Tab-separated table of C-alpha atoms and ligand atoms in Angstrom:
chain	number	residue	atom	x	y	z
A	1	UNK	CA	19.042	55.184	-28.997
A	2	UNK	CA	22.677	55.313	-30.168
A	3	UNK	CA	24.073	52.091	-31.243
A	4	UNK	CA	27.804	51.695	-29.105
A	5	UNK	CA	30.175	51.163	-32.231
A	6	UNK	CA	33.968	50.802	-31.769
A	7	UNK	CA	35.288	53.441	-33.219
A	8	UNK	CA	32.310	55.349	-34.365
A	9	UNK	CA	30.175	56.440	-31.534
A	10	UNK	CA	33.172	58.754	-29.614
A	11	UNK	CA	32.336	61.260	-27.261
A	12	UNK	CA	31.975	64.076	-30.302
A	13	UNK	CA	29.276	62.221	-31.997
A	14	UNK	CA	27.486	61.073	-28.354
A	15	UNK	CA	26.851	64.368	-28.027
A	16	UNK	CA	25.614	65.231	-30.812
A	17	UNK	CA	23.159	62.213	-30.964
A	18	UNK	CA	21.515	63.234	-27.081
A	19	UNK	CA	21.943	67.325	-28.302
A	20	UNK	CA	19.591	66.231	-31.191
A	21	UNK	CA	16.814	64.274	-29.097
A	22	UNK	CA	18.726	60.443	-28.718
A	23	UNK	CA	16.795	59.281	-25.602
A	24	UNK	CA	20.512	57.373	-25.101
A	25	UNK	CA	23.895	56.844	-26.826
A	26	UNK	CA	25.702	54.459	-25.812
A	27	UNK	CA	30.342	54.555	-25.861
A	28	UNK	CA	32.005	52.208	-27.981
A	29	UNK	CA	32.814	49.062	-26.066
A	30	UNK	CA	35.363	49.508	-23.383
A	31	UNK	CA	37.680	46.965	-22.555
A	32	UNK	CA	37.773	45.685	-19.212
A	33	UNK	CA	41.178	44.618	-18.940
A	34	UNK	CA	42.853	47.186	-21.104
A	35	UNK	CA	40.530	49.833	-19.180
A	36	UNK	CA	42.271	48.355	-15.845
A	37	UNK	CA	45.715	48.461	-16.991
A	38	UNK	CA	45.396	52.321	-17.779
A	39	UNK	CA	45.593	52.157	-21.459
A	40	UNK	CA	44.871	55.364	-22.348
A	41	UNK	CA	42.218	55.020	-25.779
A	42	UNK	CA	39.991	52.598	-23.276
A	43	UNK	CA	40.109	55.415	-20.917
A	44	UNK	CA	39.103	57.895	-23.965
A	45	UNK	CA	35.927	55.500	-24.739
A	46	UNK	CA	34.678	55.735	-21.494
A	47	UNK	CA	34.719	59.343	-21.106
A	48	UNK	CA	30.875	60.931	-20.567
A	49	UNK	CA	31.484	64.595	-19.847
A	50	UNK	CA	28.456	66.400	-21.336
A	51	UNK	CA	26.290	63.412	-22.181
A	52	UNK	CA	23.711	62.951	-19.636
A	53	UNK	CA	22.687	60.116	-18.959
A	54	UNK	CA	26.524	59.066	-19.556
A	55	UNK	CA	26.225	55.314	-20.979
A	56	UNK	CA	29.463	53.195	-21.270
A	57	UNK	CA	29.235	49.438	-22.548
A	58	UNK	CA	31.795	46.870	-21.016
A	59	UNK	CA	33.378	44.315	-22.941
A	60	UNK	CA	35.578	41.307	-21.195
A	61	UNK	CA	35.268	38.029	-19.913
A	62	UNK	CA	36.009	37.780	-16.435
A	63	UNK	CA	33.507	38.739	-13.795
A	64	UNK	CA	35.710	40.141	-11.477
A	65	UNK	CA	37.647	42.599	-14.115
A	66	UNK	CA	34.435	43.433	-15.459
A	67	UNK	CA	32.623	44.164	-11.802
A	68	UNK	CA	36.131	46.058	-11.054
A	69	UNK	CA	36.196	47.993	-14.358
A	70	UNK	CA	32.021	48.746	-13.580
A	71	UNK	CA	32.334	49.954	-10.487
A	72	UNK	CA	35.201	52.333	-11.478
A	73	UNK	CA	33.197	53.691	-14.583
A	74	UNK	CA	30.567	54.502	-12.293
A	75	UNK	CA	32.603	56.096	-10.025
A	76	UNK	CA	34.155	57.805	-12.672
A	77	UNK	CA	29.967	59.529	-13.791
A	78	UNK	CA	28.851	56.645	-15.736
A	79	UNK	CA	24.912	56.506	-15.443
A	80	UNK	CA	23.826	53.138	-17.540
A	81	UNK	CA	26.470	50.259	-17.991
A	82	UNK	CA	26.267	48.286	-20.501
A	83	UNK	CA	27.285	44.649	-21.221
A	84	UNK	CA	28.808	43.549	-24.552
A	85	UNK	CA	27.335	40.343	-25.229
A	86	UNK	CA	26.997	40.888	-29.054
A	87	UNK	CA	30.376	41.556	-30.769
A	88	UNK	CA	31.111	39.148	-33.291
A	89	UNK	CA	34.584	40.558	-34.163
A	90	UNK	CA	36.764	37.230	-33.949
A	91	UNK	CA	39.516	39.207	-31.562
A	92	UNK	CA	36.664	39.617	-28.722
A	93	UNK	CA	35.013	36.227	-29.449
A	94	UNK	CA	38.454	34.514	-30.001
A	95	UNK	CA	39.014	35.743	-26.447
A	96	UNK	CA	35.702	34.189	-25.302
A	97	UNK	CA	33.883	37.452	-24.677
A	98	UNK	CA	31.186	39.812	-26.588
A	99	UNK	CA	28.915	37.042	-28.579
A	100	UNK	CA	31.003	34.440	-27.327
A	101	UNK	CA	29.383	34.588	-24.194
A	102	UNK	CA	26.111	33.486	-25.667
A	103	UNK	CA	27.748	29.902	-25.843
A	104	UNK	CA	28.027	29.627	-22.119
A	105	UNK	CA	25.026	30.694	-20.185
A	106	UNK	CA	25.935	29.953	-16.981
A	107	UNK	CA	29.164	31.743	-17.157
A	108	UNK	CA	27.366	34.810	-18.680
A	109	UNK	CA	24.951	34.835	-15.556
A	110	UNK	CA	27.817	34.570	-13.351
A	111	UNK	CA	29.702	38.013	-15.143
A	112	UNK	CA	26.442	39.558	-15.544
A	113	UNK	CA	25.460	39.024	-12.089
A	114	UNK	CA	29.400	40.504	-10.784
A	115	UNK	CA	28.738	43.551	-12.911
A	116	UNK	CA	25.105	44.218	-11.615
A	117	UNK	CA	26.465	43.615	-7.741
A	118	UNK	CA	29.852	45.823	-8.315
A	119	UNK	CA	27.359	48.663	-10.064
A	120	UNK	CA	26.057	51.778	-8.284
A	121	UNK	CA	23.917	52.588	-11.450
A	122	UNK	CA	21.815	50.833	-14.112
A	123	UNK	CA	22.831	47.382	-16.220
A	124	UNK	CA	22.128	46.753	-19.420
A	125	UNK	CA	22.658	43.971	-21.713
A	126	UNK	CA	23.168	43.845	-25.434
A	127	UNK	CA	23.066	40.611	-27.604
A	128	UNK	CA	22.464	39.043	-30.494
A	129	UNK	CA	19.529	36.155	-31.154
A	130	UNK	CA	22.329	33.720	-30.471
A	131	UNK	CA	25.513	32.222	-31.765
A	132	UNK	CA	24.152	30.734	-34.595
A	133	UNK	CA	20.644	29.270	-35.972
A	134	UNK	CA	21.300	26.441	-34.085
A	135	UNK	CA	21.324	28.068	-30.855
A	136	UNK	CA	18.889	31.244	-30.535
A	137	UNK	CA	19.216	31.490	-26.632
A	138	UNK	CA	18.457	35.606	-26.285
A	139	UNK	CA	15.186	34.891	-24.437
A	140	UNK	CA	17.028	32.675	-22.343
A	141	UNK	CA	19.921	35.019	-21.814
A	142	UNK	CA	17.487	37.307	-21.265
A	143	UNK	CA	15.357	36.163	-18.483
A	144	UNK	CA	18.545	34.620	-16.451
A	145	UNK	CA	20.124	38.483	-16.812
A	146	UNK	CA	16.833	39.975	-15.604
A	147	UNK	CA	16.278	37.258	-12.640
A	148	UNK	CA	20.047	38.968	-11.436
A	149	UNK	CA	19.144	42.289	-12.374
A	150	UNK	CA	19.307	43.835	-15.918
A	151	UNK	CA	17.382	46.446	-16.324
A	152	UNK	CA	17.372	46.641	-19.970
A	153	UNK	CA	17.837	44.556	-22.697
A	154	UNK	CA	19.079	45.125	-26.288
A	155	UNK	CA	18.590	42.616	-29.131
A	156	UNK	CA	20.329	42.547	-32.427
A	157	UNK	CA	18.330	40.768	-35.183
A	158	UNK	CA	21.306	38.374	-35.856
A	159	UNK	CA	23.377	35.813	-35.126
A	160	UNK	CA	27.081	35.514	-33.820
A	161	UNK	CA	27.523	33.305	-37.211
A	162	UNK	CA	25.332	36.183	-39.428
A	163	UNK	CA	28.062	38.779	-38.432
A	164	UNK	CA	26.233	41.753	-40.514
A	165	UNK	CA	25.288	39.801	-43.340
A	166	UNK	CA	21.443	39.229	-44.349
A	167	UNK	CA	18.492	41.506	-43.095
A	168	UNK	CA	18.560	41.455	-39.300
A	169	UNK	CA	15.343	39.598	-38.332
A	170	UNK	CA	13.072	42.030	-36.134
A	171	UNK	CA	10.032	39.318	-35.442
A	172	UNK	CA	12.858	37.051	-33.604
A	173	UNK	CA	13.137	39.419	-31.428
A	174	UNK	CA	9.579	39.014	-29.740
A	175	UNK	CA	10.440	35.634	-28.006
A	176	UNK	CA	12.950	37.736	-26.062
A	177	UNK	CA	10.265	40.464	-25.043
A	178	UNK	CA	8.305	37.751	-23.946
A	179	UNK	CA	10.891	36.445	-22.024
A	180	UNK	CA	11.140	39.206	-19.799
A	181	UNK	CA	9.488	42.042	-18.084
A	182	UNK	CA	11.916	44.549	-18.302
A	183	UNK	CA	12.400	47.230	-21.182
A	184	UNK	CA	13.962	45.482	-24.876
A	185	UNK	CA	14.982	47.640	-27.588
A	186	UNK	CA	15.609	45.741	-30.930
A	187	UNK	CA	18.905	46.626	-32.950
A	188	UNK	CA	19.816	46.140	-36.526
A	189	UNK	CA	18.864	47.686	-39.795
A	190	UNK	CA	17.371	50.842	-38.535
A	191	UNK	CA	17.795	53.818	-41.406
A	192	UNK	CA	14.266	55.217	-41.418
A	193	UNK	CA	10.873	56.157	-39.542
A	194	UNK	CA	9.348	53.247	-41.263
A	195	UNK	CA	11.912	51.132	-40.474
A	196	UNK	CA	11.568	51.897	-36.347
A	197	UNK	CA	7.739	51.542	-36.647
A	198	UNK	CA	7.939	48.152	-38.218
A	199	UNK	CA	10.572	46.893	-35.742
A	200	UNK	CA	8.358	47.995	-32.821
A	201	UNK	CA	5.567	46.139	-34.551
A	202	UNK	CA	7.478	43.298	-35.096
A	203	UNK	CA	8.706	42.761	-32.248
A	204	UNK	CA	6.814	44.524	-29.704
A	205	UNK	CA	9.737	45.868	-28.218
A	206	UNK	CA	9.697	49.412	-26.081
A	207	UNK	CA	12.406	51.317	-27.866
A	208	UNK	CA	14.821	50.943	-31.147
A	209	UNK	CA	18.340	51.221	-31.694
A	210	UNK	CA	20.169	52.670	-34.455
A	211	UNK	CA	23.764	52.341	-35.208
A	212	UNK	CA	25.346	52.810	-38.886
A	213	UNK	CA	22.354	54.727	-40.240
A	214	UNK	CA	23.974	57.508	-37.902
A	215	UNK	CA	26.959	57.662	-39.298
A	216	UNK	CA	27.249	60.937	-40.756
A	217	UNK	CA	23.821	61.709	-39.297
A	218	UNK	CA	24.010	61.803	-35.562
A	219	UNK	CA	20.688	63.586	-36.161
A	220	UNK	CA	18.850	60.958	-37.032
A	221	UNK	CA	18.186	59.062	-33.826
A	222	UNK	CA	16.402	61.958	-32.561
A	223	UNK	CA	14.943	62.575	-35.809
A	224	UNK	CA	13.310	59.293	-35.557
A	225	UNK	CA	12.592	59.410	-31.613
A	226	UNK	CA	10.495	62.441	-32.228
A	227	UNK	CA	8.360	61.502	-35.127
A	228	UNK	CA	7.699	58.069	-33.025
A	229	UNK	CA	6.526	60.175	-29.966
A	230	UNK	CA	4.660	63.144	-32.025
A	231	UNK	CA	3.561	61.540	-35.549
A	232	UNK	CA	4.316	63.081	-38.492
A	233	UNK	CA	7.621	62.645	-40.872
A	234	UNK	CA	11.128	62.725	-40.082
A	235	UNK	CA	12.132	66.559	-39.952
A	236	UNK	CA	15.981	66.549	-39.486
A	237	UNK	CA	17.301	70.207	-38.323
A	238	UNK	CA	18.684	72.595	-41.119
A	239	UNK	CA	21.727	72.719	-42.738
A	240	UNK	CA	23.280	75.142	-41.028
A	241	UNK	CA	22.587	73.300	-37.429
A	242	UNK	CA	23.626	70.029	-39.403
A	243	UNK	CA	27.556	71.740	-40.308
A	244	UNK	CA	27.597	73.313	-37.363
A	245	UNK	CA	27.533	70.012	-35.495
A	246	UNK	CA	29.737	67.789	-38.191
A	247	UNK	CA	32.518	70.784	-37.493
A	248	UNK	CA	31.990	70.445	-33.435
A	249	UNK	CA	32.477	66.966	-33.993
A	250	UNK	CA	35.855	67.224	-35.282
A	251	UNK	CA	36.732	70.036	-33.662
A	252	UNK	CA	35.919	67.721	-30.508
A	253	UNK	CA	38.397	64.661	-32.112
A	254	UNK	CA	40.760	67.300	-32.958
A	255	UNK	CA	41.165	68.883	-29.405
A	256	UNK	CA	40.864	65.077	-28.088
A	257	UNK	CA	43.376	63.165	-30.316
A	258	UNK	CA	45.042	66.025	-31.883
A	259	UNK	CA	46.045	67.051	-35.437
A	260	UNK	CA	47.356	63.473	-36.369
A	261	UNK	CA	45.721	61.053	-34.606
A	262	UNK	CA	42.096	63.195	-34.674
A	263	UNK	CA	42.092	63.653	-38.452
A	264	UNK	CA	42.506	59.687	-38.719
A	265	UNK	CA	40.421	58.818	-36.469
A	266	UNK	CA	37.630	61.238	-37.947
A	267	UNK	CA	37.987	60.091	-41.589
A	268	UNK	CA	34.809	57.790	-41.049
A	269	UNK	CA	32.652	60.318	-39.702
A	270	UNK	CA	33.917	62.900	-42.574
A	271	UNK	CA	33.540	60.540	-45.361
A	272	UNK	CA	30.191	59.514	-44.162
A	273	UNK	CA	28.898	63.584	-43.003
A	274	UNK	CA	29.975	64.692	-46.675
A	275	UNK	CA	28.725	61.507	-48.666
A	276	UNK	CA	25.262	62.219	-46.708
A	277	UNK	CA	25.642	65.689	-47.234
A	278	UNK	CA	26.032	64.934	-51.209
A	279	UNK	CA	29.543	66.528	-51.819
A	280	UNK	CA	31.400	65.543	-54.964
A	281	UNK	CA	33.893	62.393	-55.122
A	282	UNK	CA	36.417	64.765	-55.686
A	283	UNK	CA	35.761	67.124	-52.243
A	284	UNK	CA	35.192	63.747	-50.401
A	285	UNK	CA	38.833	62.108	-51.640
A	286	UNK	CA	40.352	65.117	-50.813
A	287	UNK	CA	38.508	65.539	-47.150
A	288	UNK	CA	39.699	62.413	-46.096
A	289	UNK	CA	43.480	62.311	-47.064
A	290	UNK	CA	44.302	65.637	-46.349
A	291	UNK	CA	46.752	65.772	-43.377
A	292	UNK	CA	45.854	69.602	-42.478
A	293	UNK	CA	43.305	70.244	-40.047
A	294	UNK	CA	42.165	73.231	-41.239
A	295	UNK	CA	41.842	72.269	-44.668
A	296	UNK	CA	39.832	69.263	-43.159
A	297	UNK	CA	37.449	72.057	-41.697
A	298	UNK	CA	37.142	73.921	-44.754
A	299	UNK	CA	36.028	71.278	-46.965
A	300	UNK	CA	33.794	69.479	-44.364
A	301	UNK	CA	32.293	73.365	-44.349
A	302	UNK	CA	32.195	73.198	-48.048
A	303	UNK	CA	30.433	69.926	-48.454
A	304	UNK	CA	27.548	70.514	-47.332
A	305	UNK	CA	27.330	73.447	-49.360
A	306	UNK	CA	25.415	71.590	-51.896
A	307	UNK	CA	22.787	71.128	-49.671
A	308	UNK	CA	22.417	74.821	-49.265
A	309	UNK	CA	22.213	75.421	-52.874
A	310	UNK	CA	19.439	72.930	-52.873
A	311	UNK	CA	17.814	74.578	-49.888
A	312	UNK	CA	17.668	77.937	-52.188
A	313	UNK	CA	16.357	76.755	-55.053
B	401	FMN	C1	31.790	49.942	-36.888
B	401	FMN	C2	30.920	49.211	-35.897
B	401	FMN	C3	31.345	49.055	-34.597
B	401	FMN	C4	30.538	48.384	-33.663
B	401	FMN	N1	30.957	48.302	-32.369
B	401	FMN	C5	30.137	47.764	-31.441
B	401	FMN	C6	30.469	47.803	-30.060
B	401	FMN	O1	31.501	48.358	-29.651
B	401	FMN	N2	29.594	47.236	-29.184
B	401	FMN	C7	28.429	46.644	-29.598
B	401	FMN	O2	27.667	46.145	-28.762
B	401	FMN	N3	28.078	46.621	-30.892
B	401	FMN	C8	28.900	47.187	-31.807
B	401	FMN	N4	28.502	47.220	-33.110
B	401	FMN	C9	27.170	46.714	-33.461
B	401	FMN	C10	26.118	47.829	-33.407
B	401	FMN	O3	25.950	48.303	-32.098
B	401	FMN	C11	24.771	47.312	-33.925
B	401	FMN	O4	24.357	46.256	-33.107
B	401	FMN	C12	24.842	46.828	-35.366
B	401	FMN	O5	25.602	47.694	-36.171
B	401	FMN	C13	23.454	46.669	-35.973
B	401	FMN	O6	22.752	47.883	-35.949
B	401	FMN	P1	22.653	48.845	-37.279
B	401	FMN	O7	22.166	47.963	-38.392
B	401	FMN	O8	21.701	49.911	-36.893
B	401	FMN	O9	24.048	49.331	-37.565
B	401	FMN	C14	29.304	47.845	-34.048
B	401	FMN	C15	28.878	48.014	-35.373
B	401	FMN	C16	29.662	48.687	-36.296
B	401	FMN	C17	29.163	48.859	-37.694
């Protein structure tokens, strides 16, 4: 699956991720209250058209804006909603939500429990092994979001306190499979085939998630998902299919955001589509300061040109 990452995992690069095999890709996290009030980008994040099945994660604190803002997403074509209980960005945990929540159990039960009552569709939760290593409460989390009716859980190999330093821990993850009965897919540090097999391993879990690995290689989820189901190595499509996509992508943000707004918001995904693609520094400086949207589109063409001398020779 398709990590959600705030700005990263827009609607261009969800569909991408399913179009190339991702069993699920999940929207950046959408926040309740903004979400309610109309602001627009929260309205952006949730948007599903042409990813099936459509999976938006929640962020927020209070049960009754989150059930609200759930049952509207749903209503809206969401399929899957998701709960943020991971974040460890200080501006959602400062505001008591995302990882936060992890401190509070009984409050967590009580939003998690609104959300899965307001929701037409599917509830997921995503966490981390706890707020810090004093307090690894995922299995707990875990079973008291099942007994009100999760249906999946995801587990990031950290704590709140680890934010994304260290090697996420994949074995710690086990307690929370045996916690529950439901699906868990374990989160963190997923860049390769071996990697996914030795998370599974590790901690028995029934699927894997991938998030900054597939930056620049929205590919790779499926990649991965196929060579789990079928054997064999990682084949990721061909160069052409791979340019073709990076250039629907920001055509997509382009179209979406328009010139301005779309070329800043894509810098990320160009930066990180031509570094994969191994452009020079020089085409990769210029790709992501140039204010002209066709030039954008030339270059991002152009970088992975490389690659297609490589293929020849
Ligand atoms: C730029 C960025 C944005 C993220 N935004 C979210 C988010 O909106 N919701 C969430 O649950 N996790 C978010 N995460 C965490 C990822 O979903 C994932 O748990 C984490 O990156 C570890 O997986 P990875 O090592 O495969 O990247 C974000 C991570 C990054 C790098």
């Amino acid at each position: 699956m398709l990590a959600p990452m705030s700005g990263v995992s827009d609607l261009g690069m969800r569909r991408l991720a399913r179009r190339f095999g991702a069993s699920l890709a999940f929207s950046e996290m959408v926040a309740a209250e903004a979400f309610l009030e109309g602001d627009a980008e929260a309205a952006v994040r949730a948007e599903g058209e042409g990813v099936s099945p459509h999976a938006v994660q929640l962020v927020g604190r209070e049960p009754a804006a989150m059930a609200e803002t759930a049952r509207r997403v749903a209503g809206a074509g969401a399929e899957i909603i998701d709960i943020n209980m991971g974040c460890p960005a200080r501006r959602v945990s400062g505001a008591l939500a995302g990882a936060a929540l992890m401190r509070d159990l009984d409050h967590a039960e009580r939003l998690i429990s609104a959300v899965v009552q307001a929701s037409s569709v599917p509830v997921t939760l995503k966490m981390r092994l706890g707020w810090d290593a004093a307090s690894l409460n995922a299995p707990e989390l875990a079973a008291r979001a099942e007994r009100v009716g999760v249906q999946m859980v995801i587990v990031h190999g950290r704590t709140r306190a680890q934010f994304y330093e260290g090697r996420a821990d994949w074995t710690a993850a086990r307690a929370v499979v045996d916690a529950v009965s439901v699906p868990v897919v374990v989160n963190g540090d997923c860049a390769s085939l071996d990697d996914a097999v030795a998370m599974l391993t590790c901690s028995g879990a029934q699927g894997v998630m991938v998030g900054r690995a597939a930056v620049g290689a929205p590919w790779l989820v499926g990649a991965i998902s196929r060579a789990l189901a079928e054997g064999g190595p990682v084949r990721l499509p061909g160069v052409d299919l791979r340019r073709e996509a990076a250039v629907q992508h920001l055509d997509w943000l382009l179209g979406k955001l328009g010139v301005r707004a779309g070329l800043r918001h894509a810098r990320k995904h160009l930066a990180a589509y031509a570094e994969a693609a191994g452009a020079s520094a020089a085409l990769r400086l210029e790709l992501v300061t140039t204010d002209d949207a066709r030039r954008a589109t030339v270059l991002l063409e152009r970088a992975f040109d490389g690659e297609i001398l490589e293929d020849a020779a």
